[in-house]
Tab-separated table of C-alpha atoms and ligand atoms in Angstrom:
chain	number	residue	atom	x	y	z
A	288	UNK	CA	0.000	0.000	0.000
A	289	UNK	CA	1.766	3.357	-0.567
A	290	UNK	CA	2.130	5.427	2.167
A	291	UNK	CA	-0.798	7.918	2.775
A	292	UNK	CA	-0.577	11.182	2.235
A	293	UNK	CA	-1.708	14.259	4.619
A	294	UNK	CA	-4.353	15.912	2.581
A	295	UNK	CA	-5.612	19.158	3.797
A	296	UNK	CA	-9.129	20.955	2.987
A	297	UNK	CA	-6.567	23.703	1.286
A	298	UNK	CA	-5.445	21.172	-1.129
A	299	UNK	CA	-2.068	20.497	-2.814
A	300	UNK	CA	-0.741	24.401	-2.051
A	301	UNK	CA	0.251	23.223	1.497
A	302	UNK	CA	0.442	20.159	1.384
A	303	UNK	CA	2.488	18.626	4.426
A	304	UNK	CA	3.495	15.345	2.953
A	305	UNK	CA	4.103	14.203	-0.788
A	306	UNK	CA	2.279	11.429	-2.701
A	307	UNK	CA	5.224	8.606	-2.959
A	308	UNK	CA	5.027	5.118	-3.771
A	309	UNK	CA	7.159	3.111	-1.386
A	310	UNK	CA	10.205	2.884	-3.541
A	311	UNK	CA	10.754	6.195	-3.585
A	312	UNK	CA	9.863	6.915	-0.101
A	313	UNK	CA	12.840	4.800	1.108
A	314	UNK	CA	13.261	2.392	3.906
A	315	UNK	CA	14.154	5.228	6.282
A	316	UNK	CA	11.056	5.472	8.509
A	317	UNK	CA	12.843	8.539	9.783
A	318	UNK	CA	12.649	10.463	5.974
A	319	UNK	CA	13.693	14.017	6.640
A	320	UNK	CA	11.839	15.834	3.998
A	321	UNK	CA	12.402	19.626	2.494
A	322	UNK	CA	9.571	21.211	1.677
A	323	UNK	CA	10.066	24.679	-1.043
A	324	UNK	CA	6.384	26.557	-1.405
A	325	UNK	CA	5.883	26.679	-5.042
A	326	UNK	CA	9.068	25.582	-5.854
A	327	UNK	CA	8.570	24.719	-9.128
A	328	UNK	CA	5.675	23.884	-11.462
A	329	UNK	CA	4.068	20.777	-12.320
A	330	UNK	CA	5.566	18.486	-14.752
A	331	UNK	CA	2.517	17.880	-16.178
A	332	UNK	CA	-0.326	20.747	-15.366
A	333	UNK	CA	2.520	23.619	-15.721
A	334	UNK	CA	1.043	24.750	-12.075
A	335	UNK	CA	3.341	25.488	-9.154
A	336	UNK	CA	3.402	23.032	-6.116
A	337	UNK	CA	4.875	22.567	-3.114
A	338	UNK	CA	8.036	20.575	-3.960
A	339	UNK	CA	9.690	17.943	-1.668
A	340	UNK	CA	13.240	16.695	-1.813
A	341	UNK	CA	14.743	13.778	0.313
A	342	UNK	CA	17.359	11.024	0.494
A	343	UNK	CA	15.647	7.784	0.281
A	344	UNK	CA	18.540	5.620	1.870
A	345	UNK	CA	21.911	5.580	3.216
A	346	UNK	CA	24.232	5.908	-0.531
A	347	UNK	CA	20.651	6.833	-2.342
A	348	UNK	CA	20.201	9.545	-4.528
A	349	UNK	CA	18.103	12.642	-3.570
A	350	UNK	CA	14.574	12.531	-4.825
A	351	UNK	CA	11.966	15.219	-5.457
A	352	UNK	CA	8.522	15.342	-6.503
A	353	UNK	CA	7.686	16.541	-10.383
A	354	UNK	CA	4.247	16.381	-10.410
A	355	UNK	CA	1.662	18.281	-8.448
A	356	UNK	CA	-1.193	16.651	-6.062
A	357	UNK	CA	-4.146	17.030	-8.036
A	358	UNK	CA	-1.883	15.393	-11.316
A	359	UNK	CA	-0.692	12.488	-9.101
A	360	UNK	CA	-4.547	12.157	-7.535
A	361	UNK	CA	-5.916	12.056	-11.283
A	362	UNK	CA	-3.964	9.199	-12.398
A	363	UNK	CA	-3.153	7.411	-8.692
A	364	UNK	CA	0.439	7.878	-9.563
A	365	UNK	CA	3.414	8.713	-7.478
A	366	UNK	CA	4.678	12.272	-7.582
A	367	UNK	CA	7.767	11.461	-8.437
A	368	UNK	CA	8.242	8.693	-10.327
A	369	UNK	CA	4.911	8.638	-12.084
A	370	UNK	CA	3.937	5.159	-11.560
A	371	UNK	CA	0.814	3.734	-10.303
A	372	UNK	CA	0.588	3.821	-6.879
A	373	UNK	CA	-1.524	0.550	-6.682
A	374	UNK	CA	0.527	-1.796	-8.732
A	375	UNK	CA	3.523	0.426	-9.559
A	376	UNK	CA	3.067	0.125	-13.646
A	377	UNK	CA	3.416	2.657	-15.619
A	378	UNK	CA	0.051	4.184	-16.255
A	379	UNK	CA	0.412	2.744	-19.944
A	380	UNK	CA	0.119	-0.558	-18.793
A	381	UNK	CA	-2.682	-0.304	-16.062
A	382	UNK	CA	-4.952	2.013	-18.765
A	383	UNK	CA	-4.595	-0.412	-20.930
A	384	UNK	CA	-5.348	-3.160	-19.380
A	385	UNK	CA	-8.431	-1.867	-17.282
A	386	UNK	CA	-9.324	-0.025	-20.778
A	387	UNK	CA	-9.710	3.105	-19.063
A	388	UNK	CA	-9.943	6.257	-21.595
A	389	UNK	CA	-6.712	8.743	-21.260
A	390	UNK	CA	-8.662	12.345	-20.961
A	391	UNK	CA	-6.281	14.286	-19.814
A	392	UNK	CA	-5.997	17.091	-22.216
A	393	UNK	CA	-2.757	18.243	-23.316
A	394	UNK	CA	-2.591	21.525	-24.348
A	395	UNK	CA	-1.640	24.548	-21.356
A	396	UNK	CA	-4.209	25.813	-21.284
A	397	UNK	CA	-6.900	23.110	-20.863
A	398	UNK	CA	-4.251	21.907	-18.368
A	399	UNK	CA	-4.553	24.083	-16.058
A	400	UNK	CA	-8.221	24.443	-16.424
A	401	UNK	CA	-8.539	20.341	-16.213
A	402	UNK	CA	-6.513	20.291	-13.113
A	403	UNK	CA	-8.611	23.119	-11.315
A	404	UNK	CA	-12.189	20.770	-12.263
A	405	UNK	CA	-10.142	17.608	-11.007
A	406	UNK	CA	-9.175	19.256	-7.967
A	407	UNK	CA	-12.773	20.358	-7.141
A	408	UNK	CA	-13.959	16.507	-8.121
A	409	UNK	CA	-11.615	15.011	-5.749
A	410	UNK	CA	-12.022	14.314	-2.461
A	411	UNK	CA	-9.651	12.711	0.422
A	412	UNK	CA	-7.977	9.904	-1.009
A	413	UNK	CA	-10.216	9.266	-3.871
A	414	UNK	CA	-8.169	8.987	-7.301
A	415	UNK	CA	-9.494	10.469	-10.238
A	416	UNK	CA	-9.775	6.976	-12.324
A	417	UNK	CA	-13.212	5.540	-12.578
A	418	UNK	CA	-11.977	1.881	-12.881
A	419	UNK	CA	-14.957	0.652	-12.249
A	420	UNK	CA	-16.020	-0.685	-15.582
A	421	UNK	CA	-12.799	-3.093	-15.167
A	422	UNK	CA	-13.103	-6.707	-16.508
A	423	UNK	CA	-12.089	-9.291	-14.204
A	424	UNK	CA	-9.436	-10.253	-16.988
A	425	UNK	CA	-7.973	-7.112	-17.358
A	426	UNK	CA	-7.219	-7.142	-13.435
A	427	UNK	CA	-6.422	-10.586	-13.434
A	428	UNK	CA	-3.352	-9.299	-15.500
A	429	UNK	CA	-2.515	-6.117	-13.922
A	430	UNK	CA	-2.544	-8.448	-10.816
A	431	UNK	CA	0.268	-10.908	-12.709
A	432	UNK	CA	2.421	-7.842	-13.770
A	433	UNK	CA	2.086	-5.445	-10.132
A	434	UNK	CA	5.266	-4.813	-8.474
A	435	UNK	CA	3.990	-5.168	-4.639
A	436	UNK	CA	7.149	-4.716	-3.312
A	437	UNK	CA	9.583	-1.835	-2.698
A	438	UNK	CA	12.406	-1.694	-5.711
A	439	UNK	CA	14.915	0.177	-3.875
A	440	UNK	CA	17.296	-0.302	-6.617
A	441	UNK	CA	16.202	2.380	-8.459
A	442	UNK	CA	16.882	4.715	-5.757
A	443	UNK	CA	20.436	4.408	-6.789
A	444	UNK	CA	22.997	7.338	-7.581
A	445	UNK	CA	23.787	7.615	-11.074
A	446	UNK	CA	26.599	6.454	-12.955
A	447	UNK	CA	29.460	8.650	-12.556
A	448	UNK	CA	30.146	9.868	-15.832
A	449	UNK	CA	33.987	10.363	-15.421
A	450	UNK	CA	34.455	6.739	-14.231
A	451	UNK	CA	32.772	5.718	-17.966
A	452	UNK	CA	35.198	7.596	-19.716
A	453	UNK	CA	37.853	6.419	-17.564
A	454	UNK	CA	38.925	9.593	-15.709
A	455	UNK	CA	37.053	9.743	-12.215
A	456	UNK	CA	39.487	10.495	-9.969
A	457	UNK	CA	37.596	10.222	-6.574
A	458	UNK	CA	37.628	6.235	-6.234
A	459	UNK	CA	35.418	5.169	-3.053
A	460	UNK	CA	34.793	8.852	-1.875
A	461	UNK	CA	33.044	9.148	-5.271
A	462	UNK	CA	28.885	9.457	-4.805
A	463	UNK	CA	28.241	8.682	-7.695
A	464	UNK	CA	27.858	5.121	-9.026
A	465	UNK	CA	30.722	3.443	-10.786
A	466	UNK	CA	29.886	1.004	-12.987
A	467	UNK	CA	29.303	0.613	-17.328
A	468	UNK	CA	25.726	2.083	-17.711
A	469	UNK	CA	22.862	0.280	-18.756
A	470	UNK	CA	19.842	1.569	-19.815
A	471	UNK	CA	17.514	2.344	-16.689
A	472	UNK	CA	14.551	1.191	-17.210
A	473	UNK	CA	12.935	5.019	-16.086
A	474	UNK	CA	15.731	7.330	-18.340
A	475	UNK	CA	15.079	8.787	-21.522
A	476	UNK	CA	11.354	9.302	-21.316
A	477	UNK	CA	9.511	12.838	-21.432
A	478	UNK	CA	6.801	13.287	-18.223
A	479	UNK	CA	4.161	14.107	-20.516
A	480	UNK	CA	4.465	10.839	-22.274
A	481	UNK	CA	4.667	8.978	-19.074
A	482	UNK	CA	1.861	10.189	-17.324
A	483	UNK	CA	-0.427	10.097	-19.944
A	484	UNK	CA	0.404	6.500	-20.989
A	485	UNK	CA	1.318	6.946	-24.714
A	486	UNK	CA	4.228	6.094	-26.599
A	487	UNK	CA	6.002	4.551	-23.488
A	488	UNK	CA	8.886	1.970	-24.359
A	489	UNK	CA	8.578	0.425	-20.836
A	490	UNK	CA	5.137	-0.312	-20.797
A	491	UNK	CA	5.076	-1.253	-24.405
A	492	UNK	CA	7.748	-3.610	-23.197
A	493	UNK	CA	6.251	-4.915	-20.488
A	494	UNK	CA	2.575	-5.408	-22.379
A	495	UNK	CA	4.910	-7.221	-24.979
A	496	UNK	CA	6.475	-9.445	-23.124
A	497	UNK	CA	3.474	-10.590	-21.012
A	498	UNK	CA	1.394	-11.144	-24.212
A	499	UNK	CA	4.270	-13.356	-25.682
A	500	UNK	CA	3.953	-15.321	-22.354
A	501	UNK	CA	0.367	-15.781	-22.672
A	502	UNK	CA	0.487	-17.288	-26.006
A	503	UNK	CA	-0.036	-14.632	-27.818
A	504	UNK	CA	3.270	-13.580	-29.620
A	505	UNK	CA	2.844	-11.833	-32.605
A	506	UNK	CA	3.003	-14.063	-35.845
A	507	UNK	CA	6.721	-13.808	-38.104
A	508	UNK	CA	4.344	-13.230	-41.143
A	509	UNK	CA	3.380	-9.730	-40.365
A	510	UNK	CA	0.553	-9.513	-42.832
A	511	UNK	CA	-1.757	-10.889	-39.983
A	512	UNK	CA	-3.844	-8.790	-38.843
A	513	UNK	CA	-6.789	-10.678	-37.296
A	514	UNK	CA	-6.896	-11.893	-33.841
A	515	UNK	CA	-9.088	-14.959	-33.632
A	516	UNK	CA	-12.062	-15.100	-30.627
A	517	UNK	CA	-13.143	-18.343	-29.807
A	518	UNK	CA	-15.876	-19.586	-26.480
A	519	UNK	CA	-18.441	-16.515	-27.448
A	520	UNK	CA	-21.692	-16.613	-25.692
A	521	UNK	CA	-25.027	-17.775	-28.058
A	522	UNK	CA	-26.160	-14.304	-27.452
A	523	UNK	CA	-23.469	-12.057	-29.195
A	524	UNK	CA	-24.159	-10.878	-32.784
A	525	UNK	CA	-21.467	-9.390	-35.210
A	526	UNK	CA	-22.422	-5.888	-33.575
A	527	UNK	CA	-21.997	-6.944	-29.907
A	528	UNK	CA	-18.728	-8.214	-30.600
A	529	UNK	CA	-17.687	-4.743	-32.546
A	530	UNK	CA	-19.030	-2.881	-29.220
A	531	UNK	CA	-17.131	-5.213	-26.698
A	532	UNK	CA	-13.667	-4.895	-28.932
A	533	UNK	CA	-14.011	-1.204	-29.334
A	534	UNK	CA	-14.961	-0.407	-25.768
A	535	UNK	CA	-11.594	-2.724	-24.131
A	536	UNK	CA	-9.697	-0.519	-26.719
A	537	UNK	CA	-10.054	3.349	-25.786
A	538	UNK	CA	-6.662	3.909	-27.997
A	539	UNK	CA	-8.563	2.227	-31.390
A	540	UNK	CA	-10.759	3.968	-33.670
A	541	UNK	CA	-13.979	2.379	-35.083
A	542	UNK	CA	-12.178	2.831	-38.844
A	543	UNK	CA	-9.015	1.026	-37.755
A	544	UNK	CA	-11.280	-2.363	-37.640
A	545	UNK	CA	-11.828	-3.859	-41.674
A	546	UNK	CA	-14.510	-6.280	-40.084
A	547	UNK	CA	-15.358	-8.081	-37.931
A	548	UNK	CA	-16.806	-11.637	-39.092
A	549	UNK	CA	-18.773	-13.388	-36.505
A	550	UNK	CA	-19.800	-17.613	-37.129
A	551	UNK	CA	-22.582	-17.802	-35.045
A	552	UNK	CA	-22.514	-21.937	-35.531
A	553	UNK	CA	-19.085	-22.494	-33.857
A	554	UNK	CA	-19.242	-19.222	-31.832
A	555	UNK	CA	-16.125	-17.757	-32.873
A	556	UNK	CA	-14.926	-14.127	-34.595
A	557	UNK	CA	-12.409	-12.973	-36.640
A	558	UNK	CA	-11.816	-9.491	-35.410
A	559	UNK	CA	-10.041	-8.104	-38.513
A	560	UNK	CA	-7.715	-4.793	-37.802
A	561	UNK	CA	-6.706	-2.238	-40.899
A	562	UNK	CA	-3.202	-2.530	-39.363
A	563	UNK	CA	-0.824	-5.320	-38.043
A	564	UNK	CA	0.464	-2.427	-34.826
A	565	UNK	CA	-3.172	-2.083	-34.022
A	566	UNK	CA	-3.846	-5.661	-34.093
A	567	UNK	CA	-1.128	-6.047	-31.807
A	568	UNK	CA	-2.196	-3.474	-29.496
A	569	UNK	CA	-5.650	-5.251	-28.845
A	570	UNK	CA	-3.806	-8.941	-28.338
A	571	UNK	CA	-1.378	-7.232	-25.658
A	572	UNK	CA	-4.694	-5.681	-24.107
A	573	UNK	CA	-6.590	-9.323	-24.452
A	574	UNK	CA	-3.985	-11.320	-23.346
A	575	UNK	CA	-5.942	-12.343	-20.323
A	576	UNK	CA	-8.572	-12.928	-22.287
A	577	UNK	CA	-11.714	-10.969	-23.344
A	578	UNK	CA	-15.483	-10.397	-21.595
A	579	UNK	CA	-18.029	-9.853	-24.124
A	580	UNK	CA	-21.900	-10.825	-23.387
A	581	UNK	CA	-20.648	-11.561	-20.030
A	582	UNK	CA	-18.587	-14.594	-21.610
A	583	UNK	CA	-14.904	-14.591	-21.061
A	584	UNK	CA	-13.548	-15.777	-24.808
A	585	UNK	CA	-10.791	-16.808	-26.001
A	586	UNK	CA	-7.952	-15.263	-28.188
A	587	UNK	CA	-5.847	-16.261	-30.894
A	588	UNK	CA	-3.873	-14.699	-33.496
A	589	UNK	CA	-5.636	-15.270	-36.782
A	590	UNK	CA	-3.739	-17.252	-39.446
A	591	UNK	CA	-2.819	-16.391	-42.716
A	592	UNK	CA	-3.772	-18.856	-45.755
A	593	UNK	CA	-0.218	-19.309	-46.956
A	594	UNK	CA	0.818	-19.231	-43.287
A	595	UNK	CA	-0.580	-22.588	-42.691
A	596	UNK	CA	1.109	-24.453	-45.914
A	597	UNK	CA	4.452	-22.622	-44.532
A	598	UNK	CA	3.798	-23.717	-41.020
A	599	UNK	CA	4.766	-27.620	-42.495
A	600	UNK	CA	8.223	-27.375	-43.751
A	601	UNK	CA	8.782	-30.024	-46.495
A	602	UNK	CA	10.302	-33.430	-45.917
A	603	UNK	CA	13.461	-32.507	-47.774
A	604	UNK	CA	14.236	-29.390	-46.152
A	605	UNK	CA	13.908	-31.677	-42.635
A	606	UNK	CA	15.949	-33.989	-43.476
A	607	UNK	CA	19.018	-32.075	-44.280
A	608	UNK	CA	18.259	-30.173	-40.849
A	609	UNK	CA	18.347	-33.049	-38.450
A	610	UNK	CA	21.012	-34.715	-40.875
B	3	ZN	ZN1	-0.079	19.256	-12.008
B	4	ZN	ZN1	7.587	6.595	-6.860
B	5	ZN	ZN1	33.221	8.793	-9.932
């Protein structure tokens, strides 16, 4: 659970404590905090906030918030490293799996106007998402991908850049880390991108990945683009189906689907996408599987025709492999 946060009547302009997820909290239940009044403005709303800076850890880094309140309440993320507080994903990931609709505008001046509405909507603790429309499968997998516990590691200094190029001089009394770098897993992304879940190499890495585990690997021949739905319930028609698909998919537009071709006999569907990266976005948000007509279905890639002759190499071709 992360740690709660003091939230007074006032609101984020004095607020006493940040909203941190555990990580970046620390293990120090002693976490001496500075606190600047409108130190800086948001990373996200543009609006000054209280910023707070503090070491996490003995040989940790110093971290400070980025974000405002209301931004971090909106989204449930932390304030400073932007992940969800409830199963510290990247926002990417848990909006796409609980197929919850990114409105968050982006321009600065419906920013600021958004955050003032949000921070009249919100109340105590209450987050801004309205998950409530959440299938059991899409929690089922943010519940397979959470990271419950604390990852200190990534309260780490950073690589000392004159050890990489061979010249730190400093040796042990050195703070910062020396070692080759690799690429942190949280570097090279914009805020905006981050907390608004778009174009996010982490979570598309991590949606990846689990949708490759769950059978669902994209096919080599990359002029698939039909994900196959199998188990549908007697009651769904062609236009049930196109409903169910487009409402688990906030991200897809209604002319991004070619068709959707529904055999009511052996109560399957070929969901047909316009693109192959669009048909891969839906089969990383399905990989747990689907609930349309209050049936949970199942998903396949679709197949191509000349897919399925290649699939069977010929005899000749295994025999000089095994040879
Ligand atoms: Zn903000
Ligand atoms: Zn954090
Ligand atoms: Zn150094």
């Amino acid at each position: 659970m992360p740690p709660k946060a003091d939230i007074n009547k006032a609101g984020w302009e004095q607020s006493e404590f940040p909203i941190l997820c555990e990580t970046c909290l620390g293990d120090n239940p002693f976490v001496r905090m500075s606190k600047q009044e409108y130190g800086r403005s948001c990373g996200t709303c543009a609006r000054p906030f209280t910023v707070f800076r503090w070491n996490p850890g003995t040989g940790m880094r110093f971290k400070t918030t980025v974000i405002c309140q209301t931004c971090a309440k909106v989204k449930n993320v932390c304030q400073t490293c932007l992940l969800d507080l409830e199963y510290g994903l990247p926002t990417q990931v848990r909006d796409t799996a609980l197929a919850l609709q990114n409105e968050a505008p982006t321009s600065d001046i419906n920013r600021e106007y958004y955050a003032q509405n949000m921070e009249g909507k919100l109340d105590g603790n209450k987050s801004g998402l309205d998950s409530g429309r959440a299938s059991s499968a899409g929690k089922e997998m943010l519940k397979q991908l959470a990271r419950t516990d604390p990852y200190y590691k990534r309260n780490r200094p950073q690589v000392c850049s004159f050890f990489v190029k061979g010249e730190c001089t400093r040796g042990t009394e050195c703070p910062y880390r020396h070692e080759r770098p690799v690429n942190n897993e949280l570097s090279h992304q914009n805020i905006q991108d981050r907390y608004h879940g778009r174009n996010d190499p982490v979570a598309h890495k991590i949606l990846s990945t689990h949708a490759d585990r769950q059978g669902l690997k994209p096919p080599d021949d990359t002029t698939i683009t039909s994900i196959f739905l199998s188990s549908l319930s007697q009651q769904s028609t062609e236009l049930s189906i196109r409903s169910h698909v487009l409402q688990s998919l906030p991200s897809v537009q209604p002319t991004q689907i070619k068709s959707v071709v529904h055999v009511a006999k052996s109560r399957c569907a070929f969901v047909n996408f316009k693109e192959r990266s669009v048909a891969e976005t839906a089969a990383q948000a399905w990989a747990n599987g689907l609930e349309i007509d209050g049936e949970r279905v199942g998903i396949k890639w679709g197949r191509s025709r000349t897919g399925i002759k290649a699939a069977t190499p010929p005899q000749t071709q295994l025999s000089t492999e095994f040879s």
